[in-house]
Each structure stands twice: as structure tokens, then as C-alpha cells.
Short mmCIF file of C-alpha atoms in Angstrom, two decimals:
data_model
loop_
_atom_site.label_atom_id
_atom_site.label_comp_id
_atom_site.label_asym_id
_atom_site.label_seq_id
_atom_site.Cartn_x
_atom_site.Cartn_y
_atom_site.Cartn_z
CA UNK O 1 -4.11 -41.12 -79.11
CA UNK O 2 -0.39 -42.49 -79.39
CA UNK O 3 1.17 -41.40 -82.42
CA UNK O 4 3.13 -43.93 -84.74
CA UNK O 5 6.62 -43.38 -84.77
CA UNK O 6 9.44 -44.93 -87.13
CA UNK O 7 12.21 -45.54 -85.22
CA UNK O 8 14.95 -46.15 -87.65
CA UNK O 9 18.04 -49.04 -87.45
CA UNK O 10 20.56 -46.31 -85.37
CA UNK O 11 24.31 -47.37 -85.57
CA UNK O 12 25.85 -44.09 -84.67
CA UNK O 13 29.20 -44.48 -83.09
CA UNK O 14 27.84 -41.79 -80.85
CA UNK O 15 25.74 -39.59 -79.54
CA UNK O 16 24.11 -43.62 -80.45
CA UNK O 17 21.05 -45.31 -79.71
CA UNK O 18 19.13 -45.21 -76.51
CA UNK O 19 16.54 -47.63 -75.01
CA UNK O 20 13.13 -46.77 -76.64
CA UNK O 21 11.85 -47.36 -73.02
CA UNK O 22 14.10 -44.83 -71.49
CA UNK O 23 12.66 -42.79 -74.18
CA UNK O 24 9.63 -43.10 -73.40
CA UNK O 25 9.21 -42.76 -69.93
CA UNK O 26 11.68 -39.82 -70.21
CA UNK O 27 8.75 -38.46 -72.20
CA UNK O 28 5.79 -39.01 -69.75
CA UNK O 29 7.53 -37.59 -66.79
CA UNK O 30 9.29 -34.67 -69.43
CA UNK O 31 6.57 -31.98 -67.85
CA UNK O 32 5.67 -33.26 -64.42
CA UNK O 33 8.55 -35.15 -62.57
CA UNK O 34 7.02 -37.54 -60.09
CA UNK O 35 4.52 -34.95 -59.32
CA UNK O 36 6.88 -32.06 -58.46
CA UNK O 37 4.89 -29.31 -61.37
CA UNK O 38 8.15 -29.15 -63.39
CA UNK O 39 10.90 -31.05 -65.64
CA UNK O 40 13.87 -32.84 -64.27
CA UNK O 41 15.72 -30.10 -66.12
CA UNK O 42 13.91 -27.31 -64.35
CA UNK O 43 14.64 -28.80 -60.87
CA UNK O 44 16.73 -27.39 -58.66
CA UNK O 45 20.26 -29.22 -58.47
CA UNK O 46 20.25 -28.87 -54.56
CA UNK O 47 16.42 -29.88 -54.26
CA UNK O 48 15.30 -33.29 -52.61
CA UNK O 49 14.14 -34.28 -56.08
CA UNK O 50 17.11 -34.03 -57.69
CA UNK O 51 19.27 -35.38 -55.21
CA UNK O 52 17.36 -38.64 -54.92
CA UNK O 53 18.01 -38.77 -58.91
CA UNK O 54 21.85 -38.27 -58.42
CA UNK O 55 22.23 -40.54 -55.74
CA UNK O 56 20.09 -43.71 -57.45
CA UNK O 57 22.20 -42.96 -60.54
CA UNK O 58 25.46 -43.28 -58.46
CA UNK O 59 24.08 -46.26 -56.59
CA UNK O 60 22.88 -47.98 -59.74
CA UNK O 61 26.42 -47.39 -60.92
CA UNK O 62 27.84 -48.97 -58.44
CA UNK O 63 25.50 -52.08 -58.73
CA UNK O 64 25.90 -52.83 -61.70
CA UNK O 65 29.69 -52.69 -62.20
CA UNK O 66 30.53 -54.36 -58.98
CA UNK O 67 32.44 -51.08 -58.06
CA UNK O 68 34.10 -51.80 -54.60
CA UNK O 69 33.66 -49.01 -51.87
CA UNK O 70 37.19 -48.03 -52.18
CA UNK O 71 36.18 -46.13 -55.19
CA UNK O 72 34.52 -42.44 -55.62
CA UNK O 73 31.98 -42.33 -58.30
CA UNK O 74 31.94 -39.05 -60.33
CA UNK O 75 29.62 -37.39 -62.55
CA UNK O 76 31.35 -34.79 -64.73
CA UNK O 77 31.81 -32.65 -68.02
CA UNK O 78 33.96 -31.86 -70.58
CA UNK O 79 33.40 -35.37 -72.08
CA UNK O 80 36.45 -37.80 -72.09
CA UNK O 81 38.45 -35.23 -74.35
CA UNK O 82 38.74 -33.37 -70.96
CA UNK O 83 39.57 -36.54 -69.25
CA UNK O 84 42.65 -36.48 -71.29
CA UNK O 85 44.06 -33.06 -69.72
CA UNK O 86 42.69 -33.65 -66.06
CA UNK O 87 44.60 -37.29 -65.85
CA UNK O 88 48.00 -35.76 -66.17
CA UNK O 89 47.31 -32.53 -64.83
CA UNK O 90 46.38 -34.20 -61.68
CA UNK O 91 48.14 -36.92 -61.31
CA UNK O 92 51.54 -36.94 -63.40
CA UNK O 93 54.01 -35.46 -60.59
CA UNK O 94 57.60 -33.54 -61.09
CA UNK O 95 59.88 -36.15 -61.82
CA UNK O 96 57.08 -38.60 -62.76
CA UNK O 97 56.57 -40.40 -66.39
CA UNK O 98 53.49 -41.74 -67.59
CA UNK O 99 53.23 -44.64 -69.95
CA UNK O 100 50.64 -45.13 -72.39
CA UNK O 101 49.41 -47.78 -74.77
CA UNK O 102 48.68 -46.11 -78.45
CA UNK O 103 45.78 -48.23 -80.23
CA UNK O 104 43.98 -45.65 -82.32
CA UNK O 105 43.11 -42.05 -82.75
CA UNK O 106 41.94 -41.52 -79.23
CA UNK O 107 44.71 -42.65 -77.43
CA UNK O 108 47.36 -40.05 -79.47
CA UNK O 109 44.61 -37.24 -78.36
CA UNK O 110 45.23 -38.79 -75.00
CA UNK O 111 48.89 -39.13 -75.14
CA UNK O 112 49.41 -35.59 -77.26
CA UNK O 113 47.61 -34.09 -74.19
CA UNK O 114 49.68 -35.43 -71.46
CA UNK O 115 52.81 -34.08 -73.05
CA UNK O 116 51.44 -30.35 -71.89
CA UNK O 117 52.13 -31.72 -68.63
CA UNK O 118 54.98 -34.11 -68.16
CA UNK O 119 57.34 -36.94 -69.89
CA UNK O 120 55.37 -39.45 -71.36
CA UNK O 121 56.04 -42.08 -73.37
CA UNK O 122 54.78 -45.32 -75.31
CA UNK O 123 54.23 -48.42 -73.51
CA UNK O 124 53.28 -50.05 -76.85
CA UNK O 125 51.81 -49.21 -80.30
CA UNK O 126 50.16 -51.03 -82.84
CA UNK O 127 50.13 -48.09 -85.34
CA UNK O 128 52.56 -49.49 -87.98
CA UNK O 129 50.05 -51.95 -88.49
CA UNK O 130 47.51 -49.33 -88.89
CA UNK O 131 45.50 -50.19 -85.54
CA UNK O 132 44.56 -53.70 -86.87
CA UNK O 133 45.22 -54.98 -83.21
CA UNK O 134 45.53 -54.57 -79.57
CA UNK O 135 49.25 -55.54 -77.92
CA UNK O 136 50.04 -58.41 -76.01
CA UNK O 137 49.66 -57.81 -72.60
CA UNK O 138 53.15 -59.36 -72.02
CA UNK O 139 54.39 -56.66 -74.46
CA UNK O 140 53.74 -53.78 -73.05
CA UNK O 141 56.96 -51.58 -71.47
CA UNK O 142 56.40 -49.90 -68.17
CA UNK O 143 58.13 -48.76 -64.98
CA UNK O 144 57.33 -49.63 -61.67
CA UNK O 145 57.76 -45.71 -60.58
CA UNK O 146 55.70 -44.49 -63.49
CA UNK O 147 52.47 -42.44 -62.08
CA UNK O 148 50.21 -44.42 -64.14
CA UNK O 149 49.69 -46.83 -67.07
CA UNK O 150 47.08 -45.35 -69.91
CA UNK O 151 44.91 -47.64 -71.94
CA UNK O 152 42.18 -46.98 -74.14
CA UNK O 153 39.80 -50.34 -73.82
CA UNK O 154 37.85 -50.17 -77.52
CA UNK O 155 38.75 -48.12 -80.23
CA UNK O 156 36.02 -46.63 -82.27
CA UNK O 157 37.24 -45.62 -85.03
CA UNK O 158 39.43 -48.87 -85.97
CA UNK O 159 37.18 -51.29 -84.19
CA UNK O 160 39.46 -52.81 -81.86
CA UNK O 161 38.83 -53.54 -78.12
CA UNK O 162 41.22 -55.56 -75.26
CA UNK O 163 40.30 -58.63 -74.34
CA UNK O 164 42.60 -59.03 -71.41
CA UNK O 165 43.90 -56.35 -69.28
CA UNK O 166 47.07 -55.86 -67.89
CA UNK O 167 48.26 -56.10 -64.03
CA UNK O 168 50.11 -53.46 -63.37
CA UNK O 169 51.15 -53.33 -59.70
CA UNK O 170 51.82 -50.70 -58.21
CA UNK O 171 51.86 -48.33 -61.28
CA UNK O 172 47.89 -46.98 -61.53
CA UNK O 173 46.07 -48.67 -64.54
CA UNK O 174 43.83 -45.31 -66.09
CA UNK O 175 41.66 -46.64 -68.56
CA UNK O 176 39.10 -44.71 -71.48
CA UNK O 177 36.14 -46.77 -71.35
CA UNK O 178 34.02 -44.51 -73.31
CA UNK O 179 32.51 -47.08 -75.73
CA UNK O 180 32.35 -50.37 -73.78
CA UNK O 181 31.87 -48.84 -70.45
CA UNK O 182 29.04 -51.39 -69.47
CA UNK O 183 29.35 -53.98 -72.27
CA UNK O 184 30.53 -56.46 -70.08
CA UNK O 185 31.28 -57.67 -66.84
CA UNK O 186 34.59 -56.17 -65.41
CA UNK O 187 36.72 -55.70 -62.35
CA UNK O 188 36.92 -52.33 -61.38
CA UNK O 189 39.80 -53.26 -58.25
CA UNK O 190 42.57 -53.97 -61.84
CA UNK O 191 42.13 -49.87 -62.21
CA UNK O 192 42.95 -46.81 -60.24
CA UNK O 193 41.15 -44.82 -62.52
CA UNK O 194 38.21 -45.37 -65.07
CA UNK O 195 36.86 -42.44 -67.42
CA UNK O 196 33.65 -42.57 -69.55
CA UNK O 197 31.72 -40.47 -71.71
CA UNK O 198 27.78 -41.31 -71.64
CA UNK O 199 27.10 -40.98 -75.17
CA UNK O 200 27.97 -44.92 -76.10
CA UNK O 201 26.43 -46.95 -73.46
CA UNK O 202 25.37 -44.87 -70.64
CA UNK O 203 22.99 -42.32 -71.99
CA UNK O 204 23.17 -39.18 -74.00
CA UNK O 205 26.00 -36.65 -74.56
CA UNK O 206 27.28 -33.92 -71.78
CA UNK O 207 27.61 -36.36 -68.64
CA UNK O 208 31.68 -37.98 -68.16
CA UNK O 209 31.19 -40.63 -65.18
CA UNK O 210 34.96 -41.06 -63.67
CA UNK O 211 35.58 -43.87 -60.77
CA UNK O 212 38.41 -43.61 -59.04
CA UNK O 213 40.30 -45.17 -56.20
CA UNK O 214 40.50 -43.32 -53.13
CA UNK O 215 44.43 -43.69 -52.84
CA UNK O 216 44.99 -42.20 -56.03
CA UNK O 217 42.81 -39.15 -55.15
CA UNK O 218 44.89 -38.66 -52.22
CA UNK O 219 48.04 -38.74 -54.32
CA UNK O 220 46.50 -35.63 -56.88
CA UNK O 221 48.55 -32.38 -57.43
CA UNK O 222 46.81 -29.58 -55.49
CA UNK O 223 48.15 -26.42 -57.19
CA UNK O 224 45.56 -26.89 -60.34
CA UNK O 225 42.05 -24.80 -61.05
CA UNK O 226 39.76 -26.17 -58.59
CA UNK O 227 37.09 -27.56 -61.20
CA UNK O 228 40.20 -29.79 -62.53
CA UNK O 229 40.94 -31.19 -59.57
CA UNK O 230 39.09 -34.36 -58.75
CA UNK O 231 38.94 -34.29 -55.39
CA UNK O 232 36.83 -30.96 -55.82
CA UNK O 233 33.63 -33.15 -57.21
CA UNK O 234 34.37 -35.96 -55.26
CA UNK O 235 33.99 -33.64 -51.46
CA UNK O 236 31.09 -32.53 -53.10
CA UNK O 237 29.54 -35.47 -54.78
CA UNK O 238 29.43 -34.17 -58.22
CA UNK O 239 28.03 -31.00 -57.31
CA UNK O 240 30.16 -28.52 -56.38
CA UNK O 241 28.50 -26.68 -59.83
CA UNK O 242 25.33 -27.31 -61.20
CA UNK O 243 25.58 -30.70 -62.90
CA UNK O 244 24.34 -31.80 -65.91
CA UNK O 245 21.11 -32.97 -64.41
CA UNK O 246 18.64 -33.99 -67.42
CA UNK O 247 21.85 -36.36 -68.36
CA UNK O 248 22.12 -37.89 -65.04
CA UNK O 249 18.54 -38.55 -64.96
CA UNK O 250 18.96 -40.40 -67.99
CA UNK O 251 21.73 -42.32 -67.34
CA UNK O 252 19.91 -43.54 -64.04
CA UNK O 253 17.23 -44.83 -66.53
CA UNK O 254 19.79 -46.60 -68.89
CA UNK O 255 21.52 -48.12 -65.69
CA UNK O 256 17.83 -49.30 -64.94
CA UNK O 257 17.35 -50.56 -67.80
CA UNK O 258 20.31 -52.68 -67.97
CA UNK O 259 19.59 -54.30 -64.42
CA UNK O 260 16.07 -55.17 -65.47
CA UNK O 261 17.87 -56.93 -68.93
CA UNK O 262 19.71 -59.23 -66.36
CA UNK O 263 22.40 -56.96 -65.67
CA UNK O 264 26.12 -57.27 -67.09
CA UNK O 265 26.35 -61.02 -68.02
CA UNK O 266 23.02 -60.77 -69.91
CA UNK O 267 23.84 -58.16 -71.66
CA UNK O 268 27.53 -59.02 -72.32
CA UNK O 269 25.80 -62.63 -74.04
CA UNK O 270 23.46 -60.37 -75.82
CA UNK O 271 26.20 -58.03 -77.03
CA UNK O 272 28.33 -61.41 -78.25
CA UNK O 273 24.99 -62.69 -80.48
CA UNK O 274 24.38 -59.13 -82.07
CA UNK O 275 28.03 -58.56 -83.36
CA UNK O 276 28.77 -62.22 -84.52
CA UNK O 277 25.74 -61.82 -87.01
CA UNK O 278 27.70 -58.87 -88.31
CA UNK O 279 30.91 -60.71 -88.27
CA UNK O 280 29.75 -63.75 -89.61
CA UNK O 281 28.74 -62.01 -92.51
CA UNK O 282 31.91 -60.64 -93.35
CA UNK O 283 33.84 -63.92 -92.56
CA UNK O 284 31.63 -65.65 -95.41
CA UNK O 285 32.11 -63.47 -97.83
CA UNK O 286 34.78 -64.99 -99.46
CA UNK O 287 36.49 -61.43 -99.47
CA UNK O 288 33.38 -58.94 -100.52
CA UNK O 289 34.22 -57.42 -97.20
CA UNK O 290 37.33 -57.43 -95.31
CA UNK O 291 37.22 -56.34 -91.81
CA UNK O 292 39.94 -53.76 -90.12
CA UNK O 293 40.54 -55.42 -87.55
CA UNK O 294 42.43 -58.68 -86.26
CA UNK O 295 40.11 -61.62 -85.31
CA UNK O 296 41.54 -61.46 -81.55
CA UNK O 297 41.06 -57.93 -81.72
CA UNK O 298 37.81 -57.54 -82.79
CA UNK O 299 35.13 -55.22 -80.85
CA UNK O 300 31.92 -55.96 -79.94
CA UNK O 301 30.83 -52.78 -79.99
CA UNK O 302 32.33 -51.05 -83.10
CA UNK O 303 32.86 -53.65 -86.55
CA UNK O 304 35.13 -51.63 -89.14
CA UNK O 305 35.34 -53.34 -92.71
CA UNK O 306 36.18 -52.24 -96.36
CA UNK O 307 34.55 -53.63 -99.45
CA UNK O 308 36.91 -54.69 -102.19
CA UNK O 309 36.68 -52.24 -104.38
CA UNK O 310 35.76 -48.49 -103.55
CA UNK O 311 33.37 -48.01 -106.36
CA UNK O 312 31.50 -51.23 -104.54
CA UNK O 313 31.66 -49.70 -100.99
CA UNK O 314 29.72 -46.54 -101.95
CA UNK O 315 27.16 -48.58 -103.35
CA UNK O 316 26.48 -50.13 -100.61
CA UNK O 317 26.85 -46.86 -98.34
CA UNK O 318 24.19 -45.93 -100.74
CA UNK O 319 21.97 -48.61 -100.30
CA UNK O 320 22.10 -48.61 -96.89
CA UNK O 321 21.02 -45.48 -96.33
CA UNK O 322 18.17 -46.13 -98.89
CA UNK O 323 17.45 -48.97 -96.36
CA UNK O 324 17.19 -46.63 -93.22
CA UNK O 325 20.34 -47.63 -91.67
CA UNK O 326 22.25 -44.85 -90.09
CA UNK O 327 25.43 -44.41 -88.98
CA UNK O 328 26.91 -46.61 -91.42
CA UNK O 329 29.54 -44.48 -92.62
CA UNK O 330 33.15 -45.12 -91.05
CA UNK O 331 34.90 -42.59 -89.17
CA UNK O 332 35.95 -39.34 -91.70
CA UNK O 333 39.56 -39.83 -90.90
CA UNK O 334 39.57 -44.01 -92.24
CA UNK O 335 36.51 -44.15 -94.47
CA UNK O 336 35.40 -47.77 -94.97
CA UNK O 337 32.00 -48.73 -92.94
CA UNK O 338 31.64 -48.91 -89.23
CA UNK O 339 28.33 -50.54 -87.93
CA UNK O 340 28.05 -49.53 -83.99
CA UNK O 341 25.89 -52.17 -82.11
CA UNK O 342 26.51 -50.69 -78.33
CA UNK O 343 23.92 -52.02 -75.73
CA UNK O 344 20.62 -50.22 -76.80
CA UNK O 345 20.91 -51.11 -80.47
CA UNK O 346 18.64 -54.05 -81.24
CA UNK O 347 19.46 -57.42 -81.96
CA UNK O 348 16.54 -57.08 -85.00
CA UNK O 349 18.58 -54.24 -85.99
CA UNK O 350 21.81 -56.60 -86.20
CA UNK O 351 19.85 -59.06 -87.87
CA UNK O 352 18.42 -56.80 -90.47
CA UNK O 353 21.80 -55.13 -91.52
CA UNK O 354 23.45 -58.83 -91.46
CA UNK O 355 20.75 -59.92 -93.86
CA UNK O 356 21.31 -56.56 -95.93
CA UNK O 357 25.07 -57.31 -96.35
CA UNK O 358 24.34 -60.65 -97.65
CA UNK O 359 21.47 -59.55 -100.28
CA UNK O 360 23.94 -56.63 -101.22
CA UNK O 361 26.93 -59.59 -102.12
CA UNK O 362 24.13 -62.12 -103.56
CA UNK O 363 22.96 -58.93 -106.19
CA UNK O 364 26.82 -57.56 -106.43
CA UNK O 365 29.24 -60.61 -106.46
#
């Protein structure tokens, strides 16, 4: 007999929701994996099985994102904090700067990292105005000998994501796509270098997917600990260790999931629909809640806002937990409220917290 289960309205910023159908057929083949007598996490990462999982999960990848075969497709650790020491370490040469863009929290971890290494410096920052916006492409300052340009494409914690990225040239565009890797359509040839964590749009936490351009790889310091060099993972396609393998599985089910959805443009449209019930809601409040960030700044995947008074916005923390939405919280270094709607969050789920913002302002006006 199938058992009932609540599944509640999840807007985590991350580890965040996953498709309930991943979920479930992760579930029917958790104890016998396509008739092999064990779990995918019991299978051997150099076993037929397992390989065929890896590989579909690469190829799926590469589907999906359009990614052109001048690119190696990774499947790491470390998450993209990691990311943010490898980048340098491998790539920012003696004699080299590297520019990057500063548009919230994650990008200083990014940029605070890279000084271990090498001269950076800022190619643009919107922190004065408290990470309300993302800089004009024409504004940004960089050097046509710099090793590489460093953006961060959405910003979590303020709610922020570009809408328009740069061309850079000859200088290597590196970008942290962590929370709208897959939101949208994009092209992959604009960057040498594109890091992810899973845990936003890809699948659960423990599994970084990198894709890089060949050329760049071939440009990588050598004299670095071979599990932080990239080249390492990419002669070995991801497994020169044992990989995270119950993660990759389940990414290769979220990337399955997304093609049968109708692939990027469908779920880019979908994406647009679920936030702009969320916005809209803010917009006619008549003030009752005042979003972070600037209208052509806004992200699709993580809406910040304030209430106007702070006695008012823990109320309606409050009552939205009451009302079994979770994740509602905003990051612990802003406050505020941050409502996460990545891919596998419902549109019902937008719709029911858009209706609950409005009650809440109709009983609290």
C-alpha cells in the first residue's frame, strides 16, 4: 500500500527542492539498481553500471546546455567554495592579475580566496549600494592580459542575477553559476570556465559540475596537488577518485527531468511565471513589502524583500511557517525574507505563497 506523504511548500535557498519524480523513482530503484542486487551507492565506481550512470549524466549535461565539444565536463567536490581556491590556484599565473566583479557575499569569498594566490582586483562593485544591483556591462574595468574575468551570475543572498553577460575577448570569462545553473537557456562558447554546485538546480548537495574550455585547461599551472588540478579529473573523466556516485545518479535524473519538461526554454518560461506571482505581489503592495533588489536586477530564482516595519516582518515569518512554508527566512547575515523558487519548486507552491502575502497585507494593512 502507498503511504500518504505531505510534501510541504520547500523554498530553501539550498540544499532546495527536488523533483518529487526524481524522488520517487530514486526510491524504487534505492535497493535493486536496474537489477544489479544492490544500491547505486553500493556500486562499484569502476563497474559497467556505474559508468553508464556517469556517462548519461555527462551526456545529458551536455544536451541540455548546448555545451559545444570544445568543452570538458567535470563532476567534482568540495562544492563551489572549493571552486573559489582551484580557479586561481590553477589558472592565475606569475605576473598575472585577475579581475573580478563583486555583487554579493559570494563573490568577496571568491575574490578573498584568490588573493592567497595572486593580484586581484575589482572589475566593478555594487556594494555601496548594498548589492541592490548588478553593473553595467559597459562598466566593468578589465585588462586584456588579465588571466581571467570572475562573475558570479545570481546572488542568493541579495537576490540579484545578470541579465546580460559580458564579452570579454581574449581575457577568460569564469563564472559561479551555482543557483541558476540550468534556469535558462545560455551560451556556454561566452565562458572559459563555468562552476556549479548541485544543490540549487541540479540535484542534491556533494556533486560541483565544472565545464571548461579545452584551451584554458591547457594553459593550468602544473606545480599544484594533483586533486586541484583540473586536468587531473578531466584525463580521467571525473574519476580519478571515487566520485560522489549516489549524487551523480541524481543529477542524471534531474537533467532527465528537465528534458522531458521541454528542456531549457520551457523551463526558463516556467521559471518567468512562478517568480512574477511573487513579484507582483510585492509591486502591489503599495509599500507592505519592499524588495532588495533593483527591478533590472531582479532574480528569478532568489526574491529578497523587507516588510516595513520589523515587528510586521516576524509576523509574517511566523505565519508562514504556521502555513508550512519553509525556507522563508532570509539569509542570517541580511535578515529580511528570501522565497527560493529554483526549477523543482512548484508553480502551486508560487501561487500559494503569492496568495499568502496578499491575505497577510489584506488582515495587516
Amino acid at each position: 500500500m502507498k503511504v500518504q506523504v505531505n510534501r510541504t511548500y520547500n523554498f530553501n535557498a539550498g540544499p532546495s527542492a527536488l523533483p518529487i519524480t526524481v524522488l520517487e523513482k530514486a526510491q524504487q530503484e534505492l535497493i535493486d539498481f536496474r537489477g544489479t542486487g544492490m544500491s547505486v551507492m553500493e556500486l562499484s565506481h569502476r563497474s559497467k553500471p556505474y559508468e553508464e550512470v556517469h556517462n548519461q549524466a555527462i551526456d545529458s549535461l551536455r544536451e541540455l546546455l548546448s555545451i559545444p565539444d570544445n568543452y570538458e565536463v567535470l563532476f567534482l567536490q568540495g562544492g563551489a567554495s572549493l571552486q573559489f581556491s582551484m580557479i586561481p590556484m590553477n589558472f592565475l599565473q606569475p605576473g598575472k592579475q585577475a579581475a573580478y566583479v563583486m555583487t554579493g557575499s559570494w563573490s568577496e569569498k571568491a575574490f578573498t580566496e584568490a588573493k592567497l594566490f595572486g593580484e586581484v582586483y575589482h572589475s566593478a562593485s555594487t556594494k555601496e549600494g548594498k548589492y541592490r544591483s548588478i553593473p553595467k556591462v559597459e562598466e566593468l574595468q578589465f585588462k586584456n592580459e588579465d588571466a581571467y574575468l570572475h562573475i558570479t551570475s545570481n546572488n542568493t543572498i541579495y537576490g540579484t542575477q545578470w541579465k546580460e553577460y559580458p564579452n570579454t575577448g581574449e581575457v577568460p570569462l569564469i563564472a559561479d553559476m551555482s543557483s541558476d545553473i540550468l534556469s535558462k537557456p545560455i551560451d556556454v562558447s561566452k565562458f572559459a570556465l563555468i562552476y556549479a554546485g548541485a544543490q540549487k538546480n541540479l540535484g542534491p548537495s556533494g556533486v560541483t559540475v565544472v565545464i571548461i574550455r579545452k584551451d584554458l585547461l591547457a594553459q593550468a599551472n602544473t606545480n599544484i596537488p594533483t586533486m586541484l588540478k583540473y586536468g587531473t579529473h578531466a584525463k580521467n573523466n571525473s574519476l580519478y577518485n571515487t566520485p560522489p556516485t549516489f549524487g551523480i545518479y541524481m543529477l542524471g535524473e534531474v537533467l532527465n527531468w528537465a528534458r522531458e519538461l521541454g528542456g531549457l526554454k520551457a523551463i526558463s518560461e516556467l521559471n518567468d511565471k512562478k517568480a512574477n506571482l511573487i513579484y507582483d505581489a510585492i509591486d502591489s503592495s503599495n509599500g507592505f513589502y519592499i524588495g532588495h533588489a533593483e527591478k533590472d536586477s531582479r532574480s528569478l530564482m532568489n526574491i529578497t524583500f523587507n516588510l516595513k516595519t520589523e515587528e510586521l516582518e516576524k509576523r509574517f515569518l511566523a505565519q508562514a511557517k504556521l502555513e508550512g512554508f519553509v525556507g522563508v527566512n532570509g539569509h542570517r547575515s541580511v535578515g529580511g525574507c528570501r522565497v527560493s523558487t529554483y526549477n523543482a519548486v512548484p508553480f502551486e507552491a508560487c501561487k500559494a505563497f503569492s496568495e499568502f502575502m496578499i491575505q497577510f497585507q489584506k488582515e495587516n494593512n
